[in-house]
Amino acid sequence: MSMGAVNLSRFLVEHERQWGIERGLQDLLNNIAFASKIVSREVNKAGLVEILGLTGETNVQGEEVQKLDMFAEETFIHALEPLGLLAIMTDEEQDEIIPIPDKFPTGPYVFLFDPLDGSSNIDANVSIGTIFAIYRKISKAERGVLEDCLQPGNQIEMAGYVIYGSSTMLVFSCGHGVHGFTLDPSCGEFLLSHPDICMPEKTKNFSVNEGNYFKWEKNIRNYIDYCKTPDKESGRPYSGRYIGSLVADFHRNLLYGGIFLYPGTKDKPGGKLRLLYEGNPLSYIAEQAGGAGTTGTERILDIKPDTIHQRIPLIIGPKKECDIYDKFAKGKI
Ligand code: AHG
């Protein structure tokens, strides 16, 4: 590590005054980083130990839960609940909100997260990730209530993700751009590697599960056909790039320029992905990097959630490309 390297906590302290990042938010992010290092360690040795494999249980979404999901969930909960910073939590694996146990003090923040997204890819050594969003408690209840978890994404105080890939990276925003840190395993620190990430304005890739082609309404199919239709000026056809692991697909598109799509289908108009744990945090990051997040008819961050497991059609990418998608979705092109 060179002496010029900037680790996460120093980066936060250095920007405390300029950005007005509260100490509590800094503490939370530092502890999120700590938990993610433990998860990263387990993910990296997943092929070597018995922890890999299905538990045989299913979560509230009816999906199989893998052991590493549970490990990640417990690691984040245990790292964050004693700090006296949170009023309430909820995550993708639970069907109810997660209260802070009475033995711990509470604080002003609300923590929503997807402990290990893309976990069906674990056995194939594909990158997976943790996604999180932090809000401020709005209810009067000291320990937080459901209402605190059902805030629109435009109220996010801080959001980000950790990608467990060829290296482990933490990417976050607190409303002042998007910043990426890479875990240096030799010193166990997240070091600033990608300051001020901007999503390229030009679309290079489109990322979608095209197996759903005939399940989509005609307007969506028209847009996907558009992505593949040659056009010199806009650089089409775009390259098709789809991993099937949201954090990995999103991260690549954020760095290289691309649109991610998980539209609704005729049988599931709400799509597959969740507003609270996937749509909001990643749309927030996209917007902070100059991009956008849309359902095709509305800005993701403006949706008022009805339930903690609400699903939404999720389209995230360069602003101009999302505008084009919206026009297709509304049948205007
Ligand atoms: P899971 O956590 O069950 O692996 O789901 C992954 C999510 C998300 O990461 C990805 O974008 C999407 O599901 C892929 O879904 P399809 O397999 O339907 O394309």
Short mmCIF file of C-alpha atoms in Angstrom, two decimals, residues 109-248:
data_model
loop_
_atom_site.label_atom_id
_atom_site.label_comp_id
_atom_site.label_asym_id
_atom_site.label_seq_id
_atom_site.Cartn_x
_atom_site.Cartn_y
_atom_site.Cartn_z
CA TYR A 109 -31.43 5.70 10.76
CA VAL A 110 -33.31 2.98 8.87
CA PHE A 111 -31.31 0.28 7.10
CA LEU A 112 -32.74 -1.67 4.15
CA PHE A 113 -30.62 -4.28 2.40
CA ASP A 114 -30.29 -7.27 0.15
CA PRO A 115 -27.63 -9.36 1.94
CA LEU A 116 -26.42 -11.38 -1.04
CA ASP A 117 -27.99 -10.65 -4.38
CA GLY A 118 -27.43 -13.09 -7.22
CA SER A 119 -26.92 -15.96 -4.84
CA SER A 120 -28.14 -18.53 -7.36
CA ASN A 121 -24.79 -17.86 -9.07
CA ILE A 122 -22.60 -18.73 -6.09
CA ASP A 123 -21.78 -22.26 -7.17
CA ALA A 124 -20.58 -21.01 -10.56
CA ASN A 125 -18.13 -18.50 -9.10
CA VAL A 126 -20.05 -15.57 -10.57
CA SER A 127 -19.82 -12.16 -8.88
CA ILE A 128 -22.51 -11.47 -6.31
CA GLY A 129 -23.22 -8.47 -4.12
CA THR A 130 -24.77 -6.77 -1.13
CA ILE A 131 -27.02 -3.77 -1.80
CA PHE A 132 -28.11 -1.25 0.85
CA ALA A 133 -30.00 1.98 1.40
CA ILE A 134 -30.09 4.17 4.51
CA TYR A 135 -33.00 6.45 5.35
CA ARG A 136 -33.84 8.67 8.29
CA LYS A 137 -36.62 7.52 10.62
CA ILE A 138 -39.78 9.56 10.02
CA SER A 139 -42.16 8.07 12.60
CA LYS A 140 -42.34 9.16 16.22
CA ALA A 141 -41.80 5.56 17.38
CA GLU A 142 -38.46 5.24 19.12
CA ARG A 143 -37.76 1.80 17.65
CA GLY A 144 -39.13 2.52 14.19
CA VAL A 145 -42.18 1.06 12.46
CA LEU A 146 -43.16 -0.16 9.01
CA GLU A 147 -43.80 3.41 7.84
CA ASP A 148 -40.10 4.17 8.29
CA CYS A 149 -39.22 1.42 5.82
CA LEU A 150 -41.78 2.48 3.23
CA GLN A 151 -40.19 5.75 2.17
CA PRO A 152 -39.62 6.62 -1.48
CA GLY A 153 -36.04 6.39 -2.73
CA ASN A 154 -35.83 10.16 -3.07
CA GLN A 155 -35.47 10.22 0.73
CA ILE A 156 -32.29 8.10 0.75
CA GLU A 157 -29.48 9.51 2.91
CA MET A 158 -26.86 7.07 1.67
CA ALA A 159 -26.87 3.99 -0.55
CA GLY A 160 -24.44 1.65 -2.14
CA TYR A 161 -23.36 -1.88 -2.85
CA VAL A 162 -20.50 -4.24 -2.33
CA ILE A 163 -19.50 -6.47 -5.22
CA TYR A 164 -17.71 -9.71 -4.41
CA GLY A 165 -15.93 -10.28 -7.70
CA SER A 166 -12.41 -10.57 -9.06
CA SER A 167 -11.80 -8.08 -6.28
CA THR A 168 -14.19 -6.85 -3.62
CA MET A 169 -15.42 -3.30 -4.14
CA LEU A 170 -17.61 -0.99 -2.12
CA VAL A 171 -19.42 1.71 -4.09
CA PHE A 172 -21.50 4.34 -2.31
CA SER A 173 -23.09 7.75 -2.53
CA CYS A 174 -24.43 10.12 0.08
CA GLY A 175 -25.70 12.61 -2.48
CA HIS A 176 -22.30 13.93 -3.56
CA GLY A 177 -21.35 11.72 -6.47
CA VAL A 178 -20.44 8.06 -6.51
CA HIS A 179 -17.20 6.75 -5.09
CA GLY A 180 -15.66 3.30 -5.33
CA PHE A 181 -13.23 1.59 -2.97
CA THR A 182 -11.37 -1.65 -3.60
CA LEU A 183 -10.54 -4.02 -0.78
CA ASP A 184 -6.80 -4.46 -0.45
CA PRO A 185 -6.58 -7.91 1.13
CA SER A 186 -3.01 -7.30 2.25
CA CYS A 187 -4.04 -4.56 4.70
CA GLY A 188 -7.74 -5.37 5.01
CA GLU A 189 -8.79 -1.86 4.04
CA PHE A 190 -11.10 -0.45 1.39
CA LEU A 191 -8.91 1.97 -0.57
CA LEU A 192 -10.24 4.73 -2.81
CA SER A 193 -9.85 3.40 -6.36
CA HIS A 194 -12.73 5.01 -8.28
CA PRO A 195 -13.41 8.59 -7.12
CA ASP A 196 -16.34 10.42 -8.75
CA ILE A 197 -17.65 7.64 -10.94
CA CYS A 198 -19.67 8.97 -13.88
CA MET A 199 -21.78 6.67 -15.98
CA PRO A 200 -20.77 7.16 -19.63
CA GLU A 201 -23.53 9.02 -21.48
CA LYS A 202 -23.23 6.75 -24.48
CA THR A 203 -24.85 3.34 -24.32
CA LYS A 204 -22.51 0.50 -25.19
CA ASN A 205 -24.28 -2.52 -23.71
CA PHE A 206 -27.80 -3.68 -23.09
CA SER A 207 -28.35 -6.19 -20.29
CA VAL A 208 -31.57 -8.14 -20.19
CA ASN A 209 -32.78 -11.72 -19.89
CA GLU A 210 -33.87 -12.14 -23.50
CA GLY A 211 -35.37 -15.50 -22.68
CA ASN A 212 -38.37 -13.47 -21.57
CA TYR A 213 -38.80 -11.95 -25.05
CA PHE A 214 -42.18 -13.50 -25.79
CA LYS A 215 -43.44 -12.77 -22.28
CA TRP A 216 -43.00 -9.03 -22.79
CA GLU A 217 -45.60 -6.67 -24.17
CA LYS A 218 -44.97 -5.51 -27.75
CA ASN A 219 -43.59 -2.12 -26.67
CA ILE A 220 -40.79 -3.75 -24.69
CA ARG A 221 -39.99 -6.15 -27.52
CA ASN A 222 -39.78 -3.15 -29.85
CA TYR A 223 -37.17 -1.53 -27.61
CA ILE A 224 -35.03 -4.68 -27.47
CA ASP A 225 -35.28 -4.94 -31.27
CA TYR A 226 -34.13 -1.30 -31.39
CA CYS A 227 -31.04 -2.14 -29.29
CA LYS A 228 -30.08 -4.73 -31.89
CA THR A 229 -30.86 -2.71 -35.01
CA PRO A 230 -27.71 -1.32 -36.65
CA ASP A 231 -27.41 2.48 -36.59
CA LYS A 232 -24.04 4.17 -37.03
CA GLU A 233 -24.86 7.42 -35.26
CA SER A 234 -26.00 5.90 -31.97
CA GLY A 235 -23.52 3.03 -32.14
CA ARG A 236 -26.15 0.31 -32.41
CA PRO A 237 -26.32 -2.58 -32.27
CA TYR A 238 -25.42 -2.40 -28.59
CA SER A 239 -23.49 -5.35 -27.23
CA GLY A 240 -25.60 -7.82 -25.29
CA ARG A 241 -24.10 -8.37 -21.83
CA TYR A 242 -26.08 -10.23 -19.18
CA ILE A 243 -24.66 -12.01 -16.17
CA GLY A 244 -27.91 -12.53 -14.28
CA SER A 245 -26.38 -11.10 -11.12
CA LEU A 246 -27.73 -7.60 -10.66
CA VAL A 247 -24.81 -5.98 -8.85
CA ALA A 248 -22.36 -7.33 -11.42
#
